[in-house]
Tab-separated table of C-alpha atoms in Angstrom:
chain	number	residue	atom	x	y	z
A	268	MET	CA	2.479	0.580	6.331
A	269	ALA	CA	-0.185	0.298	9.046
A	270	ILE	CA	-2.548	2.545	7.062
A	271	LEU	CA	-2.085	0.403	3.941
A	272	GLN	CA	-2.979	-2.676	5.972
A	273	ASP	CA	-6.080	-0.904	7.307
A	274	ILE	CA	-7.136	-0.011	3.754
A	275	LYS	CA	-6.668	-3.619	2.676
A	276	VAL	CA	-8.834	-4.837	5.558
A	277	SER	CA	-11.707	-2.436	4.806
A	278	TYR	CA	-11.439	-1.784	1.067
A	279	LYS	CA	-14.998	-2.870	0.162
A	280	PRO	CA	-16.804	0.029	1.896
A	281	LEU	CA	-14.284	2.563	0.550
A	282	GLY	CA	-16.005	2.830	-2.837
A	283	GLY	CA	-19.235	3.859	-1.123
A	284	PHE	CA	-17.548	6.641	0.845
A	285	ILE	CA	-15.812	7.918	-2.302
A	286	ALA	CA	-19.063	7.804	-4.305
A	287	ILE	CA	-20.997	9.913	-1.788
A	288	GLY	CA	-18.197	12.470	-1.526
A	289	LEU	CA	-17.840	12.738	-5.311
A	290	ALA	CA	-21.553	13.144	-5.994
A	291	TRP	CA	-22.349	15.807	-3.409
A	292	SER	CA	-19.169	17.758	-4.059
A	293	ALA	CA	-19.909	17.855	-7.786
A	294	PHE	CA	-23.342	19.267	-7.003
A	295	PHE	CA	-22.403	21.768	-4.290
A	296	ALA	CA	-19.391	23.092	-6.229
A	297	GLN	CA	-21.850	24.038	-8.984
A	298	MET	CA	-24.570	25.252	-6.667
A	299	PRO	CA	-24.279	28.916	-7.791
A	300	VAL	CA	-24.896	28.088	-11.479
A	301	VAL	CA	-27.508	25.403	-10.729
A	302	LYS	CA	-29.385	27.782	-8.433
A	303	ALA	CA	-29.198	30.572	-11.016
A	304	GLY	CA	-30.638	28.224	-13.620
A	305	THR	CA	-33.780	27.745	-11.532
A	306	GLY	CA	-34.211	31.462	-10.755
A	307	ALA	CA	-34.997	30.591	-7.115
A	308	SER	CA	-34.360	32.814	-4.094
A	309	ASP	CA	-32.132	31.679	-1.214
A	310	GLY	CA	-35.162	30.726	0.858
A	311	ALA	CA	-36.962	28.845	-1.929
A	312	PHE	CA	-33.818	26.957	-2.916
A	313	GLY	CA	-33.190	26.047	0.711
A	314	LEU	CA	-36.741	24.720	1.069
A	315	ALA	CA	-36.320	22.610	-2.083
A	316	MET	CA	-33.238	21.041	-0.518
A	317	LEU	CA	-35.236	20.538	2.680
A	318	TRP	CA	-37.906	18.548	0.834
A	319	ALA	CA	-35.309	16.585	-1.109
A	320	SER	CA	-33.514	15.570	2.088
A	321	VAL	CA	-36.605	13.638	3.174
A	322	GLY	CA	-35.330	10.964	0.799
A	323	ALA	CA	-32.106	10.514	2.746
A	324	VAL	CA	-33.842	10.222	6.104
A	325	ALA	CA	-36.448	7.768	4.785
A	326	ALA	CA	-33.814	5.687	3.016
A	327	MET	CA	-31.670	5.458	6.143
A	328	TRP	CA	-34.625	4.200	8.122
A	329	MET	CA	-35.313	1.541	5.488
A	330	ALA	CA	-31.667	0.661	4.763
A	331	PRO	CA	-31.630	-2.553	6.860
A	332	TRP	CA	-34.839	-3.665	5.111
A	333	ALA	CA	-33.283	-2.954	1.697
A	334	TYR	CA	-30.149	-4.840	2.671
A	335	GLN	CA	-32.133	-7.935	3.629
A	336	ARG	CA	-33.553	-8.035	0.098
A	337	ALA	CA	-30.714	-6.812	-2.111
A	338	GLY	CA	-27.854	-8.187	-0.032
A	339	ARG	CA	-24.413	-7.476	-1.435
A	340	PHE	CA	-25.969	-5.529	-4.337
A	341	ALA	CA	-27.703	-2.967	-2.095
A	342	VAL	CA	-24.752	-0.560	-2.053
A	343	PRO	CA	-23.887	-0.696	-5.798
A	344	LEU	CA	-27.547	-0.322	-6.829
A	345	SER	CA	-27.908	2.676	-4.529
A	346	ILE	CA	-24.804	4.281	-6.055
A	347	CYS	CA	-26.444	3.884	-9.480
A	348	VAL	CA	-29.501	5.747	-8.163
A	349	ILE	CA	-27.178	8.555	-7.022
A	350	ALA	CA	-25.591	8.697	-10.482
A	351	ALA	CA	-28.964	8.900	-12.247
A	352	GLY	CA	-30.162	11.704	-9.982
A	353	LEU	CA	-26.942	13.653	-10.472
A	354	VAL	CA	-27.196	13.593	-14.273
A	355	GLY	CA	-30.850	14.580	-14.004
A	356	ALA	CA	-29.922	17.549	-11.796
A	357	GLY	CA	-27.827	18.926	-14.638
A	358	MET	CA	-30.616	18.559	-17.200
A	359	VAL	CA	-33.602	20.121	-15.440
A	360	GLY	CA	-34.392	23.832	-15.457
A	361	THR	CA	-37.067	24.250	-12.808
A	362	LEU	CA	-36.850	24.193	-9.035
A	363	TRP	CA	-39.438	21.431	-8.556
A	364	ALA	CA	-37.709	19.163	-11.080
A	365	LEU	CA	-34.348	19.783	-9.424
A	366	ALA	CA	-35.902	18.861	-6.068
A	367	ILE	CA	-36.962	15.500	-7.528
A	368	MET	CA	-33.428	14.810	-8.750
A	369	LEU	CA	-32.005	15.752	-5.350
A	370	PHE	CA	-34.576	13.428	-3.813
A	371	LEU	CA	-33.131	10.540	-5.845
A	372	ILE	CA	-29.562	11.427	-4.889
A	373	SER	CA	-30.625	11.590	-1.247
A	374	ILE	CA	-32.330	8.189	-1.352
A	375	GLY	CA	-29.217	6.547	-2.763
A	376	THR	CA	-26.998	8.381	-0.299
A	377	GLY	CA	-29.093	7.308	2.677
A	378	VAL	CA	-28.885	3.597	1.912
A	379	VAL	CA	-25.202	3.683	1.007
A	380	ASP	CA	-24.223	5.674	4.089
A	381	VAL	CA	-25.914	3.398	6.619
A	382	LEU	CA	-24.658	0.178	5.053
A	383	ILE	CA	-21.035	1.214	4.590
A	384	ASN	CA	-20.855	2.536	8.165
A	385	ALA	CA	-22.302	-0.752	9.394
A	386	GLN	CA	-19.750	-2.664	7.315
A	387	VAL	CA	-16.868	-0.689	8.817
A	388	ALA	CA	-18.243	-1.111	12.355
A	389	GLU	CA	-18.510	-4.863	11.763
A	390	ILE	CA	-14.927	-5.025	10.485
A	391	GLU	CA	-13.723	-2.988	13.479
A	392	ALA	CA	-15.423	-5.363	15.906
A	393	ARG	CA	-14.085	-8.431	14.095
A	394	THR	CA	-10.474	-7.274	13.673
A	395	GLY	CA	-9.981	-4.920	16.625
A	396	ARG	CA	-8.722	-2.183	14.282
A	397	LYS	CA	-9.977	1.419	14.429
A	398	LEU	CA	-11.012	2.071	10.816
A	399	MET	CA	-13.925	4.526	10.862
A	400	SER	CA	-11.869	7.743	10.593
A	401	LEU	CA	-9.778	6.251	7.781
A	402	ASN	CA	-12.845	5.346	5.726
A	403	HIS	CA	-14.503	8.698	6.322
A	404	SER	CA	-11.289	10.419	5.245
A	405	LEU	CA	-11.694	8.856	1.792
A	406	TYR	CA	-15.101	10.536	1.560
A	407	SER	CA	-13.498	13.877	2.354
A	408	PHE	CA	-10.588	13.479	-0.040
A	409	ALA	CA	-13.017	12.482	-2.801
A	410	TYR	CA	-15.112	15.536	-1.944
A	411	ALA	CA	-12.086	17.817	-2.169
A	412	ALA	CA	-10.787	16.290	-5.405
A	413	ALA	CA	-14.197	16.566	-7.057
A	414	ALA	CA	-14.557	20.199	-6.005
A	415	PHE	CA	-11.128	21.068	-7.422
A	416	GLY	CA	-11.979	19.246	-10.639
A	417	VAL	CA	-15.368	20.906	-10.996
A	418	GLY	CA	-13.775	24.318	-10.465
A	419	GLY	CA	-11.394	23.623	-13.318
A	420	PHE	CA	-14.152	22.349	-15.612
A	421	ARG	CA	-16.322	25.386	-14.849
A	422	THR	CA	-13.430	27.723	-15.616
A	423	ALA	CA	-12.952	25.871	-18.930
A	424	GLY	CA	-16.603	26.485	-19.797
A	425	TRP	CA	-18.099	23.055	-19.123
A	426	THR	CA	-21.821	22.946	-18.343
A	427	PRO	CA	-23.256	21.164	-15.278
A	428	VAL	CA	-24.695	18.326	-17.362
A	429	GLN	CA	-21.313	17.671	-19.025
A	430	ILE	CA	-19.598	17.509	-15.646
A	431	PHE	CA	-22.321	15.298	-14.198
A	432	TRP	CA	-21.941	12.806	-17.056
A	433	VAL	CA	-18.249	12.452	-16.166
A	434	CYS	CA	-19.312	11.787	-12.585
A	435	PHE	CA	-21.861	9.249	-13.845
A	436	VAL	CA	-19.121	7.135	-15.407
A	437	ILE	CA	-16.911	7.322	-12.319
A	438	LEU	CA	-19.820	6.392	-10.049
A	439	GLY	CA	-20.534	3.368	-12.233
A	440	VAL	CA	-16.994	2.106	-11.708
A	441	LEU	CA	-17.212	2.727	-7.959
A	442	ALA	CA	-20.517	0.858	-7.783
A	443	PHE	CA	-18.836	-2.233	-9.240
A	444	THR	CA	-16.052	-2.130	-6.625
A	445	THR	CA	-18.533	-2.204	-3.725
A	446	ILE	CA	-20.027	-5.603	-4.582
A	447	GLY	CA	-18.905	-7.713	-1.651
A	448	ARG	CA	-19.922	-10.295	0.851
A	449	ARG	CA	-22.929	-9.924	3.117
A	450	VAL	CA	-22.379	-8.527	6.619
A	451	ALA	CA	-24.027	-10.479	9.411
A	452	VAL	CA	-27.394	-8.832	10.121
A	453	SER	CA	-29.815	-10.002	12.751
A	454	ALA	CA	-33.589	-10.099	12.398
A	455	GLN	CA	-33.695	-7.235	14.861
A	456	SER	CA	-32.020	-5.028	12.257
A	457	GLU	CA	-34.670	-5.531	9.586
A	458	GLY	CA	-36.206	-2.165	8.773
A	459	PRO	CA	-38.127	0.005	11.211
A	460	THR	CA	-38.664	-2.651	13.899
A	461	PRO	CA	-39.636	-1.942	17.506
A	462	ASN	CA	-36.888	-0.496	19.670
A	463	ALA	CA	-37.006	-3.244	22.320
A	464	GLY	CA	-33.539	-3.902	23.686
A	465	LEU	CA	-31.876	-1.010	21.848
A	466	PRO	CA	-29.849	1.486	23.921
A	467	ILE	CA	-32.231	4.407	23.390
A	468	ALA	CA	-30.282	6.949	25.465
A	469	LEU	CA	-27.055	6.195	23.590
A	470	VAL	CA	-28.838	6.334	20.227
A	471	LEU	CA	-30.396	9.726	21.025
A	472	ALA	CA	-27.188	11.264	22.383
A	473	ALA	CA	-25.022	9.927	19.555
A	474	GLY	CA	-27.636	10.911	16.983
A	475	ALA	CA	-27.725	14.462	18.349
A	476	LEU	CA	-23.934	14.735	18.247
A	477	VAL	CA	-23.783	13.475	14.665
A	478	PHE	CA	-26.678	15.835	13.848
A	479	PHE	CA	-24.755	18.926	14.935
A	480	ALA	CA	-21.578	17.706	13.246
A	481	PHE	CA	-23.441	17.236	9.962
A	482	LEU	CA	-25.301	20.510	10.490
A	483	THR	CA	-21.930	22.244	10.490
A	484	GLU	CA	-20.661	20.217	7.550
A	485	SER	CA	-23.754	20.542	5.353
A	486	SER	CA	-24.238	24.237	6.070
A	487	THR	CA	-20.636	24.989	5.196
A	488	GLU	CA	-20.309	22.807	2.109
A	489	GLY	CA	-23.725	23.823	0.815
A	490	TRP	CA	-23.235	27.579	1.021
A	491	SER	CA	-19.476	28.178	0.971
A	492	ALA	CA	-19.209	28.573	-2.809
A	493	LEU	CA	-22.147	30.968	-2.916
A	494	TYR	CA	-20.728	32.931	0.027
A	495	ILE	CA	-17.344	33.395	-1.639
A	496	GLU	CA	-18.763	34.315	-5.042
A	497	ARG	CA	-21.606	36.567	-3.893
A	498	GLU	CA	-20.508	38.108	-0.597
A	499	LEU	CA	-16.757	38.294	-1.217
A	500	HIS	CA	-16.987	38.698	-5.033
A	501	GLY	CA	-14.743	35.731	-5.772
A	502	SER	CA	-14.440	33.971	-9.133
A	503	ALA	CA	-16.000	30.620	-10.039
A	504	GLN	CA	-12.690	28.894	-9.339
A	505	GLN	CA	-12.417	30.618	-5.959
A	506	GLY	CA	-16.009	29.687	-5.175
A	507	ALA	CA	-15.301	26.021	-5.848
A	508	MET	CA	-12.310	26.316	-3.521
A	509	GLY	CA	-14.715	26.752	-0.583
A	510	PRO	CA	-16.110	23.199	-0.559
A	511	ALA	CA	-12.778	21.925	-1.892
A	512	MET	CA	-10.877	23.373	1.054
A	513	LEU	CA	-13.475	22.045	3.460
A	514	GLY	CA	-13.285	18.553	1.963
A	515	LEU	CA	-9.482	18.519	1.778
A	516	MET	CA	-9.051	19.509	5.404
A	517	MET	CA	-11.751	17.080	6.514
A	518	GLY	CA	-9.804	14.344	4.773
A	519	ILE	CA	-6.569	15.421	6.434
A	520	GLY	CA	-8.347	15.717	9.784
A	521	ARG	CA	-9.875	12.250	9.561
A	522	LEU	CA	-6.649	10.663	8.391
A	523	SER	CA	-4.824	12.422	11.240
A	524	GLY	CA	-7.570	11.302	13.611
A	525	HIS	CA	-6.978	7.727	12.485
A	526	VAL	CA	-3.399	8.104	13.731
A	527	LEU	CA	-4.036	10.374	16.721
A	528	THR	CA	-6.529	8.014	18.344
A	529	ARG	CA	-3.597	5.704	18.992
A	530	ALA	CA	-1.933	8.436	21.092
A	531	MET	CA	-4.867	10.256	22.730
A	532	SER	CA	-8.444	9.514	23.730
A	533	GLU	CA	-11.188	9.779	21.133
A	534	ILE	CA	-13.215	11.993	23.465
A	535	ARG	CA	-10.468	14.590	23.875
A	536	LEU	CA	-9.982	14.663	20.109
A	537	MET	CA	-13.724	15.217	19.589
A	538	VAL	CA	-13.826	18.087	22.107
A	539	LEU	CA	-10.893	19.833	20.429
A	540	GLY	CA	-12.465	19.283	17.021
A	541	ALA	CA	-15.813	20.816	17.989
A	542	LEU	CA	-14.132	23.893	19.464
A	543	LEU	CA	-11.936	24.351	16.381
A	544	ALA	CA	-14.941	24.061	14.035
A	545	GLY	CA	-16.876	26.654	16.020
A	546	GLY	CA	-13.956	29.078	15.935
A	547	GLY	CA	-13.491	28.524	12.225
A	548	LEU	CA	-17.100	29.384	11.419
A	549	ALA	CA	-16.844	32.539	13.529
A	550	GLY	CA	-13.820	33.457	11.431
A	551	VAL	CA	-15.757	32.821	8.207
A	552	ALA	CA	-18.511	35.167	9.384
A	553	LEU	CA	-15.978	37.940	10.022
A	554	ALA	CA	-13.769	37.341	6.954
A	555	GLN	CA	-13.213	40.296	4.646
A	556	THR	CA	-11.240	38.547	1.882
A	557	VAL	CA	-11.488	35.304	-0.047
A	558	VAL	CA	-8.157	34.100	1.359
A	559	ALA	CA	-9.271	34.709	4.941
A	560	ALA	CA	-12.543	32.873	4.323
A	561	LEU	CA	-10.735	29.894	2.773
A	562	VAL	CA	-8.372	29.639	5.748
A	563	CYS	CA	-11.357	29.629	8.108
A	564	PHE	CA	-13.223	27.054	6.006
A	565	ALA	CA	-10.085	24.917	6.310
A	566	LEU	CA	-10.242	25.192	10.114
A	567	VAL	CA	-13.916	24.211	10.073
A	568	GLY	CA	-13.152	21.127	7.995
A	569	LEU	CA	-10.238	20.135	10.191
A	570	GLY	CA	-12.287	20.451	13.370
A	571	VAL	CA	-15.600	18.910	12.331
A	572	SER	CA	-13.922	16.023	10.513
A	573	VAL	CA	-13.470	13.781	13.542
A	574	LEU	CA	-16.905	14.140	15.162
A	575	ALA	CA	-19.158	11.871	13.078
A	576	PRO	CA	-16.743	8.976	12.416
A	577	LEU	CA	-15.539	8.773	16.014
A	578	THR	CA	-19.122	8.883	17.278
A	579	MET	CA	-20.076	6.043	14.935
A	580	ALA	CA	-17.020	4.101	16.069
A	581	LEU	CA	-17.895	4.535	19.750
A	582	VAL	CA	-21.471	3.424	19.166
A	583	GLY	CA	-20.461	0.478	16.982
A	584	ARG	CA	-18.121	-0.859	19.666
A	585	ALA	CA	-20.574	-0.207	22.501
A	586	VAL	CA	-23.343	-2.497	21.213
A	587	PRO	CA	-23.391	-6.221	20.364
A	588	GLN	CA	-23.274	-7.398	16.760
A	589	ALA	CA	-26.929	-8.464	16.815
A	590	MET	CA	-28.135	-4.871	17.071
A	591	ARG	CA	-25.221	-2.993	15.453
A	592	LEU	CA	-26.869	-2.297	12.082
A	593	ALA	CA	-30.147	-1.282	13.720
A	594	VAL	CA	-28.388	1.135	16.090
A	595	ILE	CA	-26.201	2.677	13.387
A	596	ALA	CA	-29.253	3.093	11.131
A	597	ARG	CA	-31.102	4.981	13.854
A	598	VAL	CA	-28.101	7.163	14.750
A	599	SER	CA	-27.692	7.921	11.031
A	600	VAL	CA	-31.359	8.878	10.675
A	601	LEU	CA	-31.066	11.320	13.556
A	602	GLY	CA	-27.723	12.660	12.364
A	603	TYR	CA	-28.722	13.119	8.762
A	604	GLY	CA	-31.635	15.220	9.876
A	605	ALA	CA	-28.978	17.940	9.670
A	606	PHE	CA	-28.917	17.579	5.891
A	607	PHE	CA	-32.699	17.790	6.120
A	608	CYS	CA	-32.651	21.178	7.854
A	609	GLY	CA	-29.076	22.533	7.697
A	610	PRO	CA	-28.965	24.092	4.211
A	611	PRO	CA	-32.581	25.347	4.448
A	612	LEU	CA	-31.838	26.878	7.858
A	613	VAL	CA	-28.845	28.742	6.460
A	614	GLY	CA	-30.917	29.838	3.458
A	615	LEU	CA	-33.682	31.242	5.645
A	616	ILE	CA	-31.238	33.063	7.940
A	617	ALA	CA	-29.378	34.380	4.892
A	618	GLU	CA	-32.580	35.723	3.400
A	619	GLY	CA	-33.743	37.206	6.701
A	620	VAL	CA	-30.391	38.596	7.879
A	621	SER	CA	-27.203	37.528	6.081
A	622	LEU	CA	-24.969	34.549	5.349
A	623	ASN	CA	-22.428	35.935	7.826
A	624	VAL	CA	-24.924	35.682	10.673
A	625	ALA	CA	-25.958	32.189	9.547
A	626	PHE	CA	-22.372	30.941	9.768
A	627	LEU	CA	-21.964	32.617	13.163
A	628	VAL	CA	-25.054	30.853	14.540
A	629	ILE	CA	-23.917	27.421	13.326
A	630	GLY	CA	-20.453	28.053	14.774
A	631	GLY	CA	-21.906	28.779	18.206
A	632	VAL	CA	-24.003	25.620	18.115
A	633	ILE	CA	-21.148	23.263	17.240
A	634	GLY	CA	-18.915	24.889	19.836
A	635	LEU	CA	-21.453	24.104	22.565
A	636	THR	CA	-21.436	20.394	21.707
A	637	ALA	CA	-17.860	20.183	22.980
A	638	VAL	CA	-18.995	20.692	26.579
A	639	THR	CA	-22.392	18.988	26.390
A	640	LEU	CA	-22.956	16.141	23.940
A	641	VAL	CA	-19.401	14.808	23.613
A	642	PRO	CA	-19.054	14.038	27.364
A	643	LEU	CA	-22.580	12.582	27.399
A	644	VAL	CA	-21.881	10.161	24.549
A	645	ALA	CA	-18.630	9.148	26.198
A	646	ARG	CA	-20.373	8.339	29.472
A	647	LEU	CA	-23.181	6.367	27.842
A	648	SER	CA	-20.729	4.374	25.705
A	649	VAL	CA	-18.790	3.317	28.787
A	650	LEU	CA	-21.978	2.373	30.625
A	651	ARG	CA	-22.813	-0.095	27.843
């Protein structure tokens, strides 16, 4: 009953979280066939994703500026940009054209992500409810559901463009549901303004923690299907199960985190999550069967799920309303740098050594955050 009340309180941002999860899952679950259609190597494809991710980082930086001008239509219009880029990604046949479509998806994602996180943080501050993990869980469940669906469509012989058109329609409906009231935004939050008065140390520490959480997430979701199909010789359906399992367990982890934060500290939960994610990626690197890899991907999703939403929640509560959107935008820019370099990093390591080693490296990095960045963010949040 409490969860239903929380959903009712924060239902407007939910469509944005679902839209982002649906769009990226639909793309990553088809990454093997999309990549094959361009004829690109692992390294070249990774670099194309690197260039495309510039759109997300730039859009996040400009999200407050866009919100000042589009108001309550900023989120739905950005979802429409995501939908257009997704359909385009299914139509193009060259790597450079695909990079342009990914650029569009990234721009829409950047604006939506910053604004919906700011909306949830504002609702948390106004109502006293802890809602960030719940909202992020909807992203993960949407991601998992889309991956399962795409796997079934691929098995039935559907082409990427056919699947993306289905997503286009769904995204249009979701865009309509996100039209809501304006969230209070101060002049200080308008675009890339000077950082006077902002808690720079907290922004940098929180941004770094979100960065490594998203590095783990993006590296796993972006390459899991390819890893299962190419390295472990799995089928298309099994390949789609990689991102699907990750998304499903992230959803379960975030929904559980929504409940567990009422019984244990957020910091302890984040430490345990980072350690579990690191162990899961080590297991993926050593897996010899598809089943073993899927179990380890599930552990990764369960562990990494709580890091970003709880960090955003801590930051949102630590700063006054006047600077909340500006701070969350800057933390998001730093964090989403992981989507800027995560998949390309894995691609370059995979080409130079192997995908196994790439997963092992990322696992070691996220494990270290448990004893470094998590305590630092906790201390800085309390000091505010």
